[in-house]
């Protein structure tokens, strides 16, 4: 039987102070390999300063619809007796707007189970309506090295690979190729979207 | 993670279907875990995996020219472009995986010949100008589709498409830049560009899919917000954008019936050779066998590599356990 | 700069660039044929970086003698190329490619680390710039060597075969070119002797930790960059075929 290796969800932080966002997943064999792979797949272009990876099975997810249909998930958290609470990272999506990322990291809660972590999160993060929630035990998350040297080595070189940016090409007029700098200003996104 | 998939025999199917369609009309995204008709899921898996396969097979005709790119800059650009295609395949397999299908299964379907992929990649790349032309015309056609799919009602597919669109625009522009440069270049460059346009124009029109009347899935796909335009609408948009640009560059288009229609504002085209399209889709295009063979070989030759890393990971886990 | 030093620097920059171009060519043969999508993407990153380095080195040469990087890459033949033989060898299997990349990355990062102190500011600047991505390459290929070495019996065997094959070739990376001593004396490029010692020490440790045996007899060790393998001629014929197809073309 073929193996494509386990799947790891990837969270990318675009700049210091911004939340880590779910950008997609990679197939990789082990945590270190998953981080290297995430860098190769999701930081081919700027911007990134940090990556987290977690095995897909370690992610607990609920949509608004699922929560609405499960009364046990609403209302405040009721800590299970006898279990030691641990840290869970909470991620949330709040908009139906078109986007290339899914849930954003909103914070951390202490809980004895993913379900309890979700209840805690629903009670705590009320500034916007959650359309989808992810809860991940903090100890299951593998993070890229935050040292300046690694950040430079992993993420800075992409900024100089300008040939991957559509702004590099100057082809607005079909009858005459333009010189660089003559082109209209395109944003970071897709000119067609 | 997969949610509940409704079938018409469920007692509450009609009621839930009505809620589901109302959500789509309100512009809400359907996310993994939400209720959805089994047929919605099936259509998405079919479309997304075909799309992923197309990206992966699509690496081959262009990748073959990396070693022959005529300048360091073009070589760099082409590697980045083919790499993006691997990335796009990767994003799309991810989107399909959220529907509970595994990448192993999807690859097996591709390699066994059961799964389809875009007809366009079963044509050969004969000269360097094909690389520019694929960027301009083939990626130009693909972007039309992808821009539409970025609006798709299924969240993971839509997000993959937004990411892909942002990168694909580079593909389109580098191709267009290249062909325009050759159109104004030496006589040999110019002839090579024209030859490439002659060979890729019709396949580019075909890759946008059969006419609406021969496209049985379109109606339900539009109703469920998977597609928002029909094949013929997208094709017309593509022609309206590209035909005048090709002609303005002093190149010709191999369609004697092509003309601008003042009344509709559209460029009207002559009949498409659908017999050729169905032959290619059916496995009889010039490159079908070679493309699949190349994928199978890479997959087979990579098996020991994938096993090795799996064995290493298992050993590490045992070490941690001890 | 004294004319002799300048000539030596031009020659050295050419070897640096040629190594990168030819290695990038070999790696680029994998694009679309990798063992899994993610690794196809990863190797394509490394390949782009190497080509980027080549462009940078040819660019430094251009500042010295006005030569055009594309002319150098696409219109010199095997007599004129100054790459080492290691990079010319056919890509082989994934173990062969990963090992070569590891041996080369380790050499390159040590070289760049030292070249940051170059007394020739353009070279020091270039080294500071590309050492960053080279560190990532090395992390990546180190990880691969470890995993293949300690993976399955088959992966260990294939990696060992690659090592037995390449070890002697890799030593050429530390053979100075004629005139290099002038550059070392002026502090323009690092002395290869201490670099080789560090390379040997680090490579040996990592390879042995990955369950490999260092070859007792390293075999053939090329010493002159004027000589090449029998592969270079056809590699260049392929690489240069489009550029040479229309010699009148001014731009591509």
XYZ file of C-alpha atoms in Angstrom:
767
model
C 0.000 0.000 0.000
C 1.335 3.407 -0.989
C 1.996 6.034 1.638
C 1.816 9.748 1.021
C 2.890 10.302 4.649
C 0.648 11.785 7.342
C -1.050 15.113 6.837
C -0.124 18.149 8.941
C -2.155 21.311 9.197
C -0.013 24.408 8.660
C -0.413 27.812 10.326
C 1.503 30.762 8.973
C 2.177 34.087 10.612
C 2.705 36.891 8.105
C 4.281 39.467 10.400
C 5.060 39.892 14.079
C 1.907 40.716 16.008
C -0.387 39.126 13.439
C -2.188 35.868 14.202
C -1.095 32.494 12.889
C -3.600 31.480 10.210
C -4.521 28.082 8.818
C -3.184 28.090 5.253
C -3.533 24.448 4.249
C -1.701 21.231 4.930
C 1.415 19.310 3.949
C 2.232 15.638 3.800
C 5.379 14.903 5.785
C 6.898 12.086 7.777
C 7.821 13.660 11.128
C 7.571 17.039 12.918
C 10.920 18.486 11.764
C 10.276 17.329 8.225
C 6.771 18.818 8.370
C 8.145 22.231 9.338
C 10.779 22.171 6.590
C 8.101 21.107 4.121
C 5.676 23.785 5.280
C 8.367 26.366 4.665
C 8.963 25.027 1.169
C 5.291 24.925 0.269
C 3.869 28.001 1.994
C 6.783 30.451 2.115
C 7.778 30.382 -1.561
C 6.649 33.979 -1.621
C 6.634 36.583 1.099
C 5.207 37.130 3.736
C 6.009 34.851 6.644
C 7.850 35.070 9.934
C 6.711 31.906 11.702
C 5.135 28.528 10.985
C 3.320 26.014 13.156
C 2.451 22.464 12.152
C 0.209 19.914 13.813
C -0.912 16.443 12.792
C -4.315 16.732 11.111
C -5.815 14.175 13.537
C -4.904 16.409 16.475
C -7.164 19.193 15.244
C -10.683 19.269 16.716
C -13.060 21.319 14.625
C -16.639 22.541 14.813
C -18.683 24.733 12.539
C -21.350 27.109 13.787
C -23.956 24.687 12.431
C -22.500 21.759 14.362
C -22.348 23.761 17.573
C -25.949 24.903 17.159
C -27.061 21.291 16.869
C -25.186 20.058 19.928
C -26.665 21.581 23.105
C -23.891 20.048 25.189
C -21.389 22.418 23.543
C -23.208 25.594 24.501
C -23.192 27.321 27.825
C -20.128 27.830 29.992
C -17.401 25.336 30.622
C -17.945 22.726 33.315
C -14.527 21.344 34.218
C -14.361 17.588 34.384
C -13.406 16.433 37.851
C -10.117 14.755 38.546
C -8.366 15.633 35.270
C -5.498 18.106 35.106
C -6.284 20.890 32.654
C -3.813 21.544 29.838
C -3.378 24.326 27.310
C -5.326 24.370 24.087
C -4.778 26.779 21.223
C -7.998 28.211 19.835
C -8.507 29.213 16.211
C -11.589 30.857 14.782
C -13.075 31.971 11.479
C -15.424 34.937 11.552
C -16.133 35.926 7.963
C -17.571 34.476 4.763
C -15.474 36.896 2.746
C -13.179 35.492 0.101
C -9.854 34.589 1.651
C -6.857 32.320 1.169
C -6.697 31.455 4.870
C -9.158 29.660 7.133
C -9.187 29.999 10.922
C -7.049 32.557 12.818
C -5.334 31.947 16.127
C -7.257 33.885 18.780
C -5.760 32.662 22.033
C -5.244 29.875 24.494
C -7.529 28.237 27.063
C -6.990 25.722 29.859
C -9.228 22.677 29.664
C -9.388 18.946 30.343
C -10.689 17.967 26.911
C -11.101 19.502 23.450
C -14.865 19.768 24.034
C -14.299 21.654 27.236
C -11.744 23.859 25.487
C -14.335 24.730 22.877
C -16.955 25.588 25.516
C -14.391 27.743 27.264
C -13.489 29.421 23.967
C -17.138 30.098 23.111
C -17.545 31.797 26.463
C -14.321 33.772 26.199
C -13.942 34.910 22.601
C -17.216 36.728 22.046
C -16.012 39.829 20.182
C -17.167 38.351 16.864
C -19.343 35.465 15.812
C -17.402 32.265 15.198
C -18.325 30.507 11.967
C -15.820 27.724 12.531
C -13.592 26.788 15.466
C -10.437 24.735 15.774
C -8.997 23.552 19.063
C -5.530 21.982 19.321
C -3.618 20.818 22.395
C -0.657 23.192 22.701
C 1.806 20.343 23.260
C 0.930 18.875 19.849
C 1.961 22.005 17.981
C 5.468 22.150 16.484
C 6.793 25.641 15.898
C 9.526 27.028 13.674
C 12.569 28.354 15.502
C 11.886 32.008 16.419
C 15.583 33.011 16.440
C 16.495 35.894 14.178
C 18.933 33.712 12.250
C 16.287 31.136 11.392
C 13.679 33.722 10.526
C 16.198 35.346 8.155
C 17.220 32.038 6.673
C 13.709 30.635 6.222
C 11.687 33.655 5.238
C 13.767 36.619 4.099
C 15.126 35.266 0.782
C 11.618 34.964 -0.716
C 11.368 38.743 -0.741
C 14.117 38.951 -3.309
C 12.572 36.417 -5.688
C 10.689 39.153 -7.474
C 10.378 37.138 -10.687
C 7.557 35.184 -9.016
C 5.530 38.331 -8.557
C 3.109 39.327 -11.246
C 4.144 42.966 -10.775
C 7.510 42.022 -12.287
C 5.907 41.580 -15.718
C 4.952 44.476 -17.822
C 2.493 43.442 -20.461
C -0.447 45.783 -20.236
C -0.416 46.919 -23.824
C -0.513 44.061 -26.284
C 0.970 46.046 -29.114
C 4.114 47.155 -27.352
C 5.943 45.511 -24.480
C 6.414 48.087 -21.747
C 9.459 48.758 -19.709
C 9.488 47.908 -16.045
C 7.997 50.614 -13.871
C 5.595 51.669 -16.588
C 3.053 49.078 -15.534
C 0.016 49.991 -13.484
C 0.317 49.225 -9.818
C -1.003 45.806 -8.948
C -1.641 44.891 -5.345
C -0.363 41.769 -3.649
C -3.434 39.836 -4.682
C -4.848 38.634 -7.933
C -5.498 41.246 -10.558
C -8.299 39.120 -11.960
C -10.133 38.396 -8.740
C -13.817 15.844 10.405
C -16.251 15.102 7.488
C -19.794 16.073 8.424
C -23.017 14.506 7.494
C -23.729 13.923 3.860
C -27.464 13.889 3.044
C -29.136 11.596 0.515
C -32.657 12.042 -0.894
C -33.967 9.039 1.054
C -33.202 10.739 4.394
C -36.472 11.750 6.101
C -35.303 15.335 6.592
C -33.497 15.655 3.252
C -35.819 18.193 1.603
C -35.896 20.399 4.663
C -32.115 20.376 5.070
C -31.541 20.835 1.363
C -33.695 23.965 1.489
C -31.612 25.338 4.404
C -28.406 24.425 2.587
C -29.457 26.171 -0.629
C -30.613 29.198 1.352
C -27.163 29.420 2.944
C -25.552 29.376 -0.471
C -27.911 32.072 -1.737
C -26.927 34.224 1.254
C -23.283 33.890 0.180
C -22.235 31.759 3.142
C -19.382 29.313 2.735
C -20.019 25.643 3.384
C -17.250 24.286 5.621
C -16.083 20.753 6.457
C -18.436 19.477 9.143
C -21.501 21.268 7.778
C -24.401 19.277 6.406
C -24.248 18.923 2.630
C -25.941 16.727 0.025
C -23.894 13.652 -0.809
C -24.194 14.709 -4.431
C -22.557 18.095 -3.618
C -19.676 16.257 -1.987
C -19.391 13.828 -4.900
C -19.322 16.603 -7.489
C -16.719 18.518 -5.489
C -14.438 15.510 -5.090
C -14.730 14.847 -8.817
C -13.962 18.436 -9.789
C -11.275 19.177 -7.221
C -9.348 15.966 -7.750
C -9.501 16.368 -11.544
C -8.256 19.859 -11.072
C -5.422 18.675 -8.807
C -4.451 15.953 -11.288
C -4.391 18.565 -14.066
C -1.889 20.659 -12.149
C 0.340 17.673 -11.490
C 0.218 16.317 -15.045
C 0.518 19.889 -16.283
C 4.006 20.069 -14.785
C 5.268 17.646 -17.421
C 4.884 19.463 -20.765
C 6.468 22.625 -19.372
C 8.950 20.965 -17.034
C 10.481 19.281 -20.061
C 11.772 22.680 -21.231
C 13.470 23.778 -18.016
C 16.762 22.269 -19.119
C 16.479 24.033 -22.498
C 15.356 27.503 -21.404
C 17.328 30.060 -23.439
C 18.362 32.437 -20.651
C 19.104 32.252 -16.949
C 16.119 34.453 -16.195
C 13.704 32.356 -18.260
C 15.014 29.225 -16.605
C 14.431 30.706 -13.177
C 10.916 31.801 -14.109
C 10.009 28.438 -15.598
C 11.201 26.492 -12.560
C 9.157 28.803 -10.336
C 6.129 28.363 -12.556
C 6.257 24.576 -12.717
C 6.909 24.571 -8.978
C 3.770 26.639 -8.489
C 1.856 23.991 -10.408
C 3.055 21.366 -7.952
C 1.952 23.764 -5.214
C -1.456 24.189 -6.808
C -1.887 20.439 -7.050
C -0.876 20.279 -3.406
C -3.434 22.928 -2.327
C -6.163 21.214 -4.328
C -5.520 17.739 -2.980
C -5.789 19.376 0.434
C -9.182 20.850 -0.456
C -10.406 17.408 -1.559
C -8.979 15.814 1.588
C -11.327 17.955 3.689
C -14.164 15.951 2.119
C -12.812 12.731 3.562
C -10.933 11.379 0.549
C -7.248 10.495 0.932
C -4.444 11.584 -1.382
C -3.377 7.960 -1.771
C -6.811 7.136 -3.218
C -6.826 10.116 -5.558
C -3.353 9.300 -6.883
C -4.341 5.698 -7.373
C -7.305 6.867 -9.461
C -4.997 9.034 -11.571
C -2.287 6.434 -12.093
C -4.741 3.646 -12.894
C -6.233 5.840 -15.618
C -9.665 6.044 -13.977
C -9.485 9.731 -13.099
C -9.582 12.468 -15.705
C -7.431 15.568 -15.997
C -7.471 18.543 -18.320
C -7.376 17.612 -22.006
C -4.833 20.357 -22.726
C -1.880 18.541 -21.206
C -2.126 15.719 -23.703
C -0.661 17.927 -26.412
C 3.108 18.029 -26.923
C 5.352 21.054 -26.302
C 7.362 21.148 -29.505
C 9.331 24.381 -29.222
C 10.385 26.914 -26.623
C 7.635 29.318 -27.750
C 5.099 26.750 -26.536
C 6.152 27.688 -23.025
C 5.187 31.316 -23.523
C 2.003 30.341 -25.315
C 0.934 27.950 -22.579
C 1.408 30.745 -20.055
C -0.562 33.220 -22.101
C -3.364 31.089 -23.528
C -3.630 27.973 -21.377
C -3.079 29.769 -18.083
C -5.188 32.622 -19.399
C -8.044 30.184 -19.943
C -7.390 28.503 -16.599
C -7.493 31.826 -14.755
C -10.952 32.530 -16.127
C -12.135 29.312 -14.536
C -10.152 29.786 -11.352
C -11.416 33.318 -10.825
C -14.927 31.948 -10.986
C -14.112 29.063 -8.660
C -12.610 31.444 -6.105
C -16.271 32.346 -5.470
C -17.186 28.711 -4.930
C -19.585 27.923 -2.086
C -17.285 25.275 -0.604
C -14.803 27.073 1.681
C -11.689 24.912 1.203
C -12.016 24.911 -2.610
C -12.598 28.640 -2.662
C -9.563 29.315 -0.466
C -7.329 27.098 -2.599
C -8.525 29.003 -5.646
C -7.863 32.427 -4.154
C -4.307 31.333 -3.368
C -3.897 29.807 -6.822
C -5.291 32.869 -8.614
C -2.781 35.140 -6.922
C 0.072 32.951 -8.176
C -1.416 32.092 -11.551
C -1.514 35.719 -12.615
C 2.293 35.602 -12.678
C 2.103 32.576 -14.989
C -0.200 34.364 -17.374
C 1.819 37.557 -17.441
C 5.209 35.936 -17.936
C 3.761 33.947 -20.857
C 2.218 36.971 -22.452
C 5.400 38.981 -22.014
C 7.386 36.220 -23.693
C 5.117 35.803 -26.723
C 4.877 39.558 -27.273
C 8.641 39.800 -27.098
C 9.041 37.094 -29.743
C 6.293 38.642 -31.879
C 8.563 41.673 -32.087
C 11.786 39.669 -32.212
C 13.827 38.054 -34.988
C 12.093 36.348 -37.921
C 12.820 32.957 -36.368
C 11.429 33.976 -32.978
C 8.370 35.429 -34.628
C 7.713 32.319 -36.699
C 8.117 30.164 -33.625
C 5.593 32.263 -31.706
C 3.067 32.091 -34.551
C 3.464 28.340 -34.866
C 2.816 27.946 -31.155
C -0.333 30.098 -31.286
C -1.536 28.050 -34.257
C -1.191 24.815 -32.311
C -2.493 25.963 -28.910
C -5.438 28.207 -29.825
C -8.042 25.497 -30.387
C -6.958 23.219 -27.539
C -7.133 26.280 -25.237
C -10.756 26.861 -26.268
C -11.546 23.192 -25.771
C -10.037 22.970 -22.319
C -12.833 25.167 -20.993
C -15.138 22.213 -21.463
C -17.937 21.112 -23.791
C -20.731 23.432 -24.880
C -23.357 24.040 -22.203
C -25.855 21.820 -23.964
C -23.390 18.901 -23.711
C -22.389 19.598 -20.119
C -24.842 17.650 -17.936
C -23.331 18.715 -14.600
C -23.492 22.463 -15.141
C -27.047 23.063 -13.909
C -26.592 21.543 -10.460
C -23.083 23.021 -10.115
C -24.429 26.517 -10.721
C -27.390 26.015 -8.368
C -25.076 24.933 -5.570
C -22.656 27.767 -6.125
C -19.782 25.500 -7.136
C -19.652 27.198 -10.498
C -21.119 30.592 -11.135
C -20.752 30.650 -14.914
C -21.230 28.124 -17.708
C -18.454 26.775 -19.924
C -19.595 28.847 -22.894
C -19.684 32.043 -20.835
C -16.148 31.489 -19.579
C -14.937 30.609 -23.072
C -16.451 33.801 -24.469
C -14.706 35.882 -21.802
C -11.419 34.216 -22.660
C -11.758 34.894 -26.379
C -12.868 38.486 -25.823
C -9.754 39.192 -23.813
C -7.169 37.272 -25.808
C -8.205 37.527 -29.464
C -7.703 41.297 -29.761
C -4.382 41.114 -27.919
C -3.001 38.394 -30.171
C -4.081 40.290 -33.270
C -2.694 43.580 -31.937
C 0.668 41.868 -31.518
C 0.638 41.202 -35.259
C 0.058 37.484 -34.827
C -2.807 35.627 -36.448
C -5.388 33.255 -35.003
C -6.074 29.979 -36.834
C -9.832 30.545 -37.122
C -10.996 32.008 -40.457
C -14.452 32.653 -39.001
C -13.265 34.653 -36.025
C -14.798 38.139 -36.071
C -15.853 40.903 -33.733
C -19.601 41.296 -33.374
C -20.511 44.940 -32.712
C -23.996 44.103 -31.506
C -23.058 41.715 -28.721
C -19.551 43.081 -28.124
C -18.253 39.525 -28.451
C -15.617 37.910 -30.615
C -17.451 35.107 -32.430
C -15.543 31.955 -33.251
C -15.911 29.180 -35.799
C -16.951 25.623 -34.913
C -14.829 23.765 -32.375
C -13.700 20.287 -33.341
C -15.360 18.428 -30.474
C -14.498 15.095 -32.016
C -10.850 15.897 -31.302
C -11.731 16.960 -27.747
C -13.559 13.712 -26.959
C -10.732 11.688 -28.466
C -8.213 13.428 -26.199
C -10.446 13.149 -23.133
C -10.980 9.498 -23.984
C -7.260 8.793 -23.796
C -6.335 9.135 -27.466
C -4.570 12.473 -27.509
C -1.004 12.636 -28.789
C 0.524 12.549 -25.308
C -1.967 10.708 -23.046
C 0.126 7.578 -22.785
C 3.424 9.375 -22.215
C 2.030 11.687 -19.557
C 0.530 8.898 -17.524
C 3.623 6.786 -17.952
C 5.821 9.614 -16.636
C 3.610 10.011 -13.562
C 3.599 6.270 -12.923
C 7.359 6.082 -13.200
C 7.935 8.956 -10.775
C 5.468 7.429 -8.344
C 7.056 3.980 -8.542
C 10.608 5.303 -8.286
C 9.621 7.400 -5.278
C 8.090 4.484 -3.362
C 11.302 3.527 -1.549
C 11.855 7.163 -0.569
C 8.404 7.491 0.946
C 8.833 4.189 2.785
C 12.229 5.235 4.125
C 10.903 8.381 5.742
C 7.959 6.534 7.170
C 10.333 3.976 8.698
C 12.518 6.755 10.115
C 9.484 8.462 11.686
C 8.288 5.186 13.213
C 11.735 4.624 14.717
C 11.778 8.127 16.198
C 8.354 7.571 17.729
C 9.470 4.299 19.295
C 12.519 6.062 20.708
C 10.299 8.732 22.276
C 7.979 6.067 23.694
C 10.920 4.282 25.328
C 43.113 45.747 -8.284
C 46.271 44.322 -9.821
C 45.672 42.732 -13.241
C 46.825 39.290 -12.082
C 44.533 39.413 -9.070
C 41.670 40.595 -11.226
C 42.191 37.732 -13.666
C 42.259 35.264 -10.830
C 39.079 36.714 -9.359
C 37.328 36.517 -12.718
C 38.362 32.879 -12.983
C 37.230 32.120 -9.440
C 33.837 33.770 -9.894
C 33.394 31.754 -13.067
C 34.003 28.473 -11.240
C 31.535 29.462 -8.521
C 28.866 30.327 -11.065
C 29.520 27.312 -13.285
C 29.176 24.915 -10.352
C 25.794 26.415 -9.522
C 24.495 26.414 -13.098
C 25.365 22.794 -13.721
C 24.140 21.576 -10.332
C 20.908 23.510 -10.883
C 20.589 21.816 -14.267
C 20.888 18.370 -12.735
C 18.431 19.170 -9.951
C 15.978 20.742 -12.355
C 15.712 17.389 -14.112
C 13.660 16.273 -11.088
C 10.984 18.925 -11.495
C 7.739 17.054 -12.097
C 9.332 13.701 -11.252
C 9.974 13.902 -7.507
C 8.987 11.171 -5.045
C 6.121 13.243 -3.595
C 4.630 16.647 -4.417
C 6.075 18.381 -1.371
C 9.621 17.323 -2.225
C 9.202 18.319 -5.849
C 8.458 21.793 -4.524
C 11.371 21.693 -2.082
C 13.980 20.725 -4.654
C 12.650 23.342 -7.051
C 13.310 25.922 -4.314
C 16.887 24.794 -3.935
C 17.337 24.823 -7.696
C 16.045 28.374 -8.012
C 18.350 29.502 -5.244
C 21.343 27.947 -6.981
C 20.508 29.617 -10.253
C 20.125 32.836 -8.312
C 23.616 32.349 -6.910
C 24.982 31.713 -10.386
C 23.413 34.938 -11.616
C 24.979 36.754 -8.689
C 28.480 35.329 -9.340
C 28.298 35.995 -13.084
C 27.058 39.468 -12.154
C 30.186 40.100 -10.057
C 32.287 38.943 -12.979
C 30.388 41.306 -15.254
C 31.367 44.201 -13.008
C 35.005 43.241 -13.571
C 35.096 42.482 -17.296
C 31.706 43.463 -18.723
C 30.881 39.918 -19.783
C 27.240 38.993 -20.323
C 26.010 36.256 -17.954
C 23.750 34.650 -20.555
C 26.576 34.566 -23.116
C 28.747 32.855 -20.534
C 26.104 30.306 -19.641
C 24.757 29.530 -23.099
C 27.622 30.104 -25.516
C 30.630 28.524 -23.854
C 31.360 24.881 -24.611
C 32.763 22.075 -22.497
C 36.334 23.296 -23.137
C 35.495 26.599 -21.521
C 33.253 25.579 -18.651
C 34.982 25.516 -15.243
C 32.543 23.515 -13.140
C 33.756 20.639 -10.975
C 32.996 17.080 -12.008
C 30.747 16.323 -9.026
C 27.975 18.567 -10.331
C 28.099 17.084 -13.816
C 27.285 13.551 -12.740
C 23.801 12.418 -13.837
C 21.129 12.951 -11.204
C 20.869 9.281 -10.291
C 18.251 8.301 -7.720
C 16.872 10.452 -4.901
C 19.648 9.326 -2.558
C 22.314 10.333 -5.074
C 20.745 13.751 -5.576
C 20.190 14.423 -1.866
C 23.686 13.341 -0.896
C 25.346 15.465 -3.571
C 23.251 18.404 -2.514
C 24.207 17.868 1.118
C 27.933 17.640 0.377
C 27.719 20.714 -1.804
C 25.545 22.701 0.640
C 27.928 22.007 3.488
C 30.874 23.183 1.379
C 28.987 26.214 0.148
C 27.772 27.354 3.552
C 31.268 27.033 5.032
C 32.700 28.925 2.088
C 30.071 31.671 2.280
C 30.430 31.940 6.039
C 34.115 32.738 5.549
C 33.601 34.827 2.400
C 31.470 37.297 4.355
C 34.801 38.656 5.582
C 36.120 39.161 2.049
C 38.179 42.301 1.508
C 36.373 42.691 -1.832
C 33.103 44.349 -0.751
C 30.887 43.116 -3.620
C 31.844 39.529 -2.784
C 31.362 40.030 0.944
C 27.955 41.546 0.264
C 26.890 38.710 -2.003
C 28.011 36.125 0.551
C 26.051 37.858 3.324
C 22.994 37.798 1.164
C 22.994 34.190 0.044
C 24.325 32.584 3.216
C 20.799 32.952 4.602
C 19.136 30.638 2.112
C 22.143 28.338 2.089
C 21.598 27.722 5.817
C 18.091 26.545 5.043
C 19.346 24.256 2.264
C 21.802 22.680 4.603
C 19.123 22.108 7.229
C 16.958 20.501 4.580
C 19.595 18.231 3.059
C 21.040 17.310 6.468
C 17.558 16.145 7.423
C 17.345 14.056 4.260
C 20.710 12.388 4.769
C 19.747 11.486 8.315
C 16.385 10.073 7.265
C 17.612 8.061 4.304
C 20.577 6.776 6.282
C 18.398 5.678 9.185
C 15.274 4.820 7.177
C 15.074 1.380 5.606
C 17.780 -1.053 4.609
C 17.189 -0.060 1.025
C 17.494 3.672 1.634
C 20.667 3.125 3.657
C 22.138 0.967 0.899
C 21.307 3.504 -1.798
C 22.743 6.374 0.225
C 25.899 4.384 0.978
C 26.303 3.661 -2.742
C 25.955 7.340 -3.500
C 28.549 8.184 -0.866
C 31.011 5.593 -2.182
C 30.571 7.097 -5.620
C 30.721 10.796 -4.752
C 33.239 11.046 -1.920
C 36.272 11.340 -4.165
C 34.564 13.747 -6.556
C 33.494 15.977 -3.655
C 37.145 16.546 -2.672
C 37.573 18.614 -5.832
C 35.509 21.365 -4.208
C 38.615 22.107 -2.119
C 41.189 22.116 -4.913
C 42.246 25.717 -5.521
C 42.283 27.001 -9.066
C 45.471 28.373 -10.590
C 46.048 31.835 -9.145
C 43.721 31.338 -6.190
C 46.650 31.832 -3.791
C 46.798 35.472 -4.931
C 43.173 35.951 -3.935
C 43.723 34.250 -0.587
C 46.767 36.421 0.080
C 44.690 39.552 -0.541
C 41.881 38.257 1.675
C 39.448 38.266 -1.239
C 38.430 34.617 -0.946
C 38.780 32.194 1.954
C 41.641 29.698 2.138
C 40.245 26.277 1.216
C 42.583 24.333 3.501
C 40.930 25.125 6.860
C 37.522 24.958 5.187
C 38.242 21.447 4.021
C 39.180 20.378 7.523
C 35.908 21.701 8.897
C 33.952 20.187 6.032
C 35.561 16.782 6.580
C 34.913 16.944 10.285
C 31.250 17.966 9.992
C 30.413 15.748 7.025
C 32.074 12.704 8.601
C 30.210 13.181 11.857
C 26.829 13.646 10.221
C 27.264 10.815 7.729
C 28.401 8.423 10.445
C 25.525 9.441 12.712
C 23.268 8.622 9.789
C 24.565 5.063 9.771
C 26.960 5.416 6.838
C 30.550 4.281 6.447
C 33.095 6.687 5.055
C 34.832 5.143 2.058
C 38.263 3.811 2.980
C 39.423 4.332 -0.557
C 37.934 7.594 -1.825
C 38.669 6.618 -5.438
C 39.123 9.043 -8.295
C 39.648 12.644 -7.199
C 39.530 15.181 -10.010
C 42.052 17.963 -9.662
C 41.629 20.266 -12.652
C 38.566 22.183 -13.650
C 39.784 22.108 -17.235
C 38.812 18.472 -17.341
C 35.285 17.203 -17.246
C 33.220 14.053 -17.188
C 31.915 12.610 -20.414
C 28.488 13.996 -19.468
C 29.205 17.708 -19.781
C 29.212 17.882 -23.569
C 25.692 16.504 -23.933
C 24.429 18.390 -20.913
C 25.521 21.651 -22.524
C 24.179 20.605 -25.912
C 20.766 20.257 -24.327
C 20.992 23.310 -22.109
C 22.158 25.605 -24.890
C 20.013 24.236 -27.716
C 17.332 26.941 -27.683
C 19.698 29.872 -27.153
C 21.941 28.692 -29.997
C 19.014 27.876 -32.311
C 18.666 31.565 -33.181
C 22.019 33.281 -32.680
C 20.574 36.528 -34.023
C 18.098 36.771 -31.158
C 18.989 39.672 -28.894
C 16.586 38.856 -26.109
C 14.715 35.837 -24.868
